[in-house]
Amino acid sequence: MPRREIFAGNWKMYKTLHEALDLVKGVLAGTSDIGGREVVVFPPSPWAKPVADLCRGTKISVGAQNMYFEREGAFTGEVSPLMVRDAGCRFILVGHSERRHVFGETDDNVNKKVAAAFQNDIEPMICVGELLEERERGLTGAVLKRQVEKALDGVSGDQMKKVVIAYEPVWAIGTGKVATPEMADEAHRHIRRIVKDRYGAGTAAALPVLYGGSVKPDNIAGLYAMENIDGVLVGGASLKADSFLDIIRVK
Ligand code: 13P
């Protein structure tokens, strides 16, 4: 069974409203003939609804970059799963390395957000990845195992059909240092093995695993050619329609 192919753009904390709408219009203009490839954009929260309004009925889905796990309450500054859903978002990014390492998000937090996503009919794109120091100490496999297992705690086999995992080695994010296709493929294979041990071969084989970290038009082809790389989660190069489209349209 062929796996889903997903090209996602994480806009992080960039773009005014006007710029966000221009960007998504530019991406929409180039995605009418991309076949079965799925495109997802993650705008900053205040722009989720206007961007989702533009994307309704098109090939582009919209996701939020973060949310809190409670449905509502006195949590000043937070955005709830209900709000994310109401804004027209299909996806939620969970456990991005900037959330983990700049804002101190824990594996437990990530797990609660995954559960909250399912309770609110939102599909989680779960980010995992090791620090440079962890890779150098040979801990990559153990870190991925801990992050994946903890994130998926309590997730049913049926819910796994809606899970996307993004492998984003922290040392490759925003640094221009891309993992080699072989390194990324090996990490993706490891993630699939972890999922297989818990959910079985069928679920593991169907799981889309995306690579993220300095993906650019000039390195996408090598990454995308790998057996276990089912798409990408792009930061910087998704901020311009042309470069994001060059990535989406990789041969
Ligand atoms: P860059 O593509 O800018 O390295 O960012 C990757 C990322 O963090 C996507 O979520």
Coordinates of C-alpha atoms and ligand atoms in Angstrom, one line a residue:
M1 CA 0.0 0.0 0.0
P2 CA 1.5 3.4 -1.0
R3 CA 2.0 5.8 1.9
R4 CA 0.6 9.3 2.0
E5 CA 3.0 11.9 0.7
I6 CA 2.9 15.1 2.7
F7 CA 4.7 18.4 2.2
A8 CA 4.2 20.7 5.1
G9 CA 5.3 24.3 5.7
N10 CA 5.9 25.6 9.2
W11 CA 5.8 29.4 9.0
K12 CA 6.9 29.7 12.7
M13 CA 6.6 33.3 14.0
Y14 CA 6.9 35.0 10.5
K15 CA 4.5 36.9 8.3
T16 CA 2.1 39.8 8.7
L17 CA -1.6 39.0 7.8
H18 CA -1.1 40.5 4.4
E19 CA 2.1 38.5 3.8
A20 CA 0.5 35.3 5.0
L21 CA -2.4 35.6 2.6
D22 CA -0.1 36.5 -0.3
L23 CA 2.0 33.4 0.5
V24 CA -0.8 31.0 0.6
K25 CA -2.3 32.4 -2.6
G26 CA 1.1 31.9 -4.2
V27 CA 1.2 28.3 -3.0
L28 CA -2.4 27.6 -4.1
A29 CA -1.5 28.9 -7.6
G30 CA 1.1 26.2 -8.0
T31 CA -0.7 23.2 -6.5
S32 CA -3.5 22.4 -8.8
D33 CA -1.7 19.6 -10.6
I34 CA 0.2 17.8 -7.8
G35 CA -1.7 14.6 -8.0
G36 CA -2.1 12.8 -4.7
R37 CA 0.5 14.9 -2.8
E38 CA -0.9 16.5 0.3
V39 CA 0.2 20.1 1.3
V40 CA -0.2 21.5 4.8
V41 CA 0.6 25.0 6.0
F42 CA 1.1 26.0 9.6
P43 CA 0.5 29.8 9.8
P44 CA 0.9 31.7 13.1
S45 CA -2.3 31.2 15.2
P46 CA -4.0 34.6 14.5
W47 CA -3.8 33.9 10.8
A48 CA -5.1 30.3 10.9
K49 CA -8.7 31.2 10.1
P50 CA -8.1 33.7 7.3
V51 CA -5.6 31.2 5.7
A52 CA -8.0 28.3 6.2
D53 CA -10.8 30.3 4.6
L54 CA -8.7 30.7 1.5
C55 CA -7.8 27.0 1.5
R56 CA -11.3 25.5 1.8
G57 CA -12.0 23.2 -1.0
T58 CA -8.4 23.2 -2.3
K59 CA -5.5 20.8 -2.0
I60 CA -4.0 22.7 0.9
S61 CA -4.9 21.8 4.5
V62 CA -4.1 24.1 7.4
G63 CA -2.7 23.3 10.8
A64 CA -1.9 25.2 14.0
Q65 CA 1.7 25.4 15.4
N66 CA 0.7 24.9 19.0
M67 CA -2.3 24.6 21.4
Y68 CA -2.9 23.9 25.0
F69 CA -4.5 20.6 26.0
E70 CA -7.4 21.9 28.0
R71 CA -10.7 22.6 26.3
E72 CA -11.2 26.0 27.9
G73 CA -10.4 27.8 31.1
A74 CA -8.4 30.5 32.8
F75 CA -5.2 30.0 30.8
T76 CA -4.3 33.4 29.6
G77 CA -2.4 33.5 26.3
E78 CA -3.2 29.9 25.4
V79 CA -5.3 28.6 22.5
S80 CA -7.6 25.6 23.0
P81 CA -8.1 22.6 20.7
L82 CA -11.7 23.7 20.2
M83 CA -10.4 27.1 18.9
V84 CA -7.9 25.4 16.6
R85 CA -10.7 23.2 15.2
D86 CA -13.1 26.2 14.9
A87 CA -10.5 28.2 13.0
G88 CA -10.6 25.5 10.3
C89 CA -7.4 23.7 11.2
R90 CA -7.2 20.0 10.3
F91 CA -3.7 19.4 11.8
I92 CA -1.8 20.4 15.0
L93 CA 2.0 20.4 15.2
V94 CA 2.9 18.8 18.5
G95 CA 6.3 18.7 20.2
H96 CA 8.2 20.9 17.7
S97 CA 11.8 21.2 18.9
E98 CA 11.3 25.0 19.5
R99 CA 8.4 24.2 21.8
R100 CA 10.5 21.6 23.6
H101 CA 13.8 23.5 23.8
V102 CA 12.8 27.2 23.9
F103 CA 9.5 26.8 25.9
G104 CA 10.4 23.7 28.0
E105 CA 7.7 21.4 26.7
T106 CA 8.0 17.9 28.1
D107 CA 7.2 14.5 26.7
D108 CA 4.2 14.4 29.1
N109 CA 2.9 17.7 27.7
V110 CA 3.3 16.4 24.2
N111 CA 1.3 13.3 25.1
K112 CA -1.5 15.3 26.6
K113 CA -1.7 17.5 23.5
V114 CA -1.9 14.4 21.3
A115 CA -4.8 13.1 23.4
A116 CA -6.5 16.5 23.2
A117 CA -6.1 16.6 19.5
F118 CA -7.9 13.3 19.1
Q119 CA -10.7 14.4 21.5
N120 CA -11.3 17.4 19.2
D121 CA -11.0 15.7 15.9
I122 CA -7.6 17.3 15.0
E123 CA -4.8 15.2 13.4
P124 CA -1.5 15.4 15.2
M125 CA 1.8 15.9 13.4
I126 CA 4.2 14.8 16.1
C127 CA 7.8 16.1 16.0
V128 CA 10.7 14.2 17.4
G129 CA 14.4 14.6 17.1
E130 CA 17.7 14.5 19.0
L131 CA 20.1 17.3 20.0
L132 CA 23.6 17.4 18.5
E133 CA 25.1 16.3 21.8
E134 CA 22.7 13.4 21.9
R135 CA 23.7 12.3 18.4
E136 CA 27.4 12.6 19.2
R137 CA 26.9 10.4 22.3
G138 CA 25.2 7.7 20.3
L139 CA 21.8 8.4 21.9
T140 CA 19.7 9.2 18.8
G141 CA 17.9 5.8 18.9
A142 CA 17.1 6.0 22.6
V143 CA 15.9 9.6 22.3
L144 CA 13.6 8.8 19.4
K145 CA 12.3 5.8 21.2
R146 CA 11.5 7.8 24.4
Q147 CA 9.8 10.6 22.4
V148 CA 7.8 8.4 20.1
E149 CA 6.6 6.0 22.8
K150 CA 5.7 8.7 25.2
A151 CA 3.9 10.8 22.6
L152 CA 1.8 7.8 21.6
D153 CA 0.9 6.6 25.0
G154 CA -2.8 5.9 25.0
V155 CA -3.2 6.3 21.3
S156 CA -5.3 3.5 19.8
G157 CA -4.5 1.5 16.6
D158 CA -7.4 3.2 14.9
Q159 CA -6.2 6.7 15.9
M160 CA -2.8 5.8 14.5
K161 CA -4.3 6.1 11.0
K162 CA -4.4 9.9 11.6
V163 CA -0.9 10.3 13.1
V164 CA 2.0 11.8 11.2
I165 CA 5.5 11.8 12.7
A166 CA 8.1 14.3 11.7
Y167 CA 11.7 13.6 12.4
E168 CA 13.5 16.9 12.9
P169 CA 17.0 16.5 14.3
V170 CA 17.5 19.7 16.4
W171 CA 21.0 20.3 15.0
A172 CA 19.5 20.6 11.5
I173 CA 16.8 23.1 12.2
G174 CA 17.5 26.5 10.8
T175 CA 21.2 25.8 10.7
G176 CA 21.6 24.9 7.0
K177 CA 23.0 21.6 8.2
V178 CA 20.8 19.0 6.6
A179 CA 20.9 15.4 7.7
T180 CA 22.2 13.2 4.8
P181 CA 19.4 11.2 3.1
E182 CA 20.9 8.1 4.6
M183 CA 21.0 9.5 8.2
A184 CA 17.4 10.6 7.9
D185 CA 16.3 7.3 6.3
E186 CA 17.9 5.4 9.1
A187 CA 16.1 7.5 11.8
H188 CA 12.8 7.1 9.9
R189 CA 13.3 3.3 9.8
H190 CA 14.0 3.3 13.5
I191 CA 10.8 5.3 14.2
R192 CA 8.8 2.8 12.0
R193 CA 10.3 -0.1 14.1
I194 CA 9.2 1.5 17.3
V195 CA 5.7 1.9 16.0
K196 CA 5.7 -1.6 14.6
D197 CA 6.6 -3.0 18.1
R198 CA 3.5 -1.4 19.6
Y199 CA 1.0 -1.4 16.7
G200 CA 2.1 -4.1 14.3
A201 CA 3.6 -4.2 10.8
G202 CA 0.6 -2.8 8.9
T203 CA 0.3 0.3 11.0
A204 CA 4.0 0.9 10.8
A205 CA 4.1 0.4 7.1
A206 CA 1.3 2.9 6.6
L207 CA 2.7 5.6 8.9
P208 CA 3.8 8.8 7.1
V209 CA 7.2 9.9 8.5
L210 CA 8.4 13.3 7.3
Y211 CA 11.9 14.8 7.5
G212 CA 12.5 18.4 8.7
G213 CA 15.6 20.5 9.1
S214 CA 17.1 22.8 6.5
V215 CA 15.1 21.2 3.6
K216 CA 15.6 23.4 0.5
P217 CA 14.8 23.0 -3.2
D218 CA 18.4 21.9 -3.8
N219 CA 18.4 19.0 -1.3
I220 CA 14.8 17.7 -1.5
A221 CA 15.4 15.3 -4.3
G222 CA 18.0 13.2 -2.4
L223 CA 15.8 13.1 0.7
Y224 CA 12.6 12.3 -1.1
A225 CA 14.2 9.4 -3.0
M226 CA 14.7 7.5 0.3
E227 CA 12.4 4.6 1.0
N228 CA 11.3 5.8 4.4
I229 CA 11.0 9.5 3.8
D230 CA 7.3 10.2 3.0
G231 CA 7.5 14.0 2.8
V232 CA 9.0 17.0 4.5
L233 CA 8.3 19.6 7.2
V234 CA 9.9 22.8 5.9
G235 CA 10.6 25.9 7.8
G236 CA 12.6 28.7 6.1
A237 CA 12.1 27.5 2.6
S238 CA 8.3 27.4 3.0
L239 CA 8.2 31.2 3.6
K240 CA 8.4 31.9 -0.1
A241 CA 5.9 30.4 -2.5
D242 CA 8.5 29.7 -5.2
S243 CA 10.9 27.7 -3.0
F244 CA 8.1 25.8 -1.3
L245 CA 6.6 24.9 -4.6
D246 CA 9.9 23.7 -5.9
I247 CA 10.0 21.4 -2.9
I248 CA 6.4 20.2 -3.3
R249 CA 6.9 19.5 -7.0
V250 CA 10.1 17.4 -6.5
K251 CA 10.4 14.7 -9.2
Ligands
13P1 P1 14.1 24.9 8.7 O1 13.6 24.3 7.4 O2 14.1 26.4 8.7 O3 15.4 24.3 9.1 O4 13.1 24.5 9.9 C1 12.7 23.2 10.0 C2 11.5 23.2 11.0 O5 11.7 23.4 12.2 C3 10.2 22.9 10.5 O6 9.3 22.6 11.5

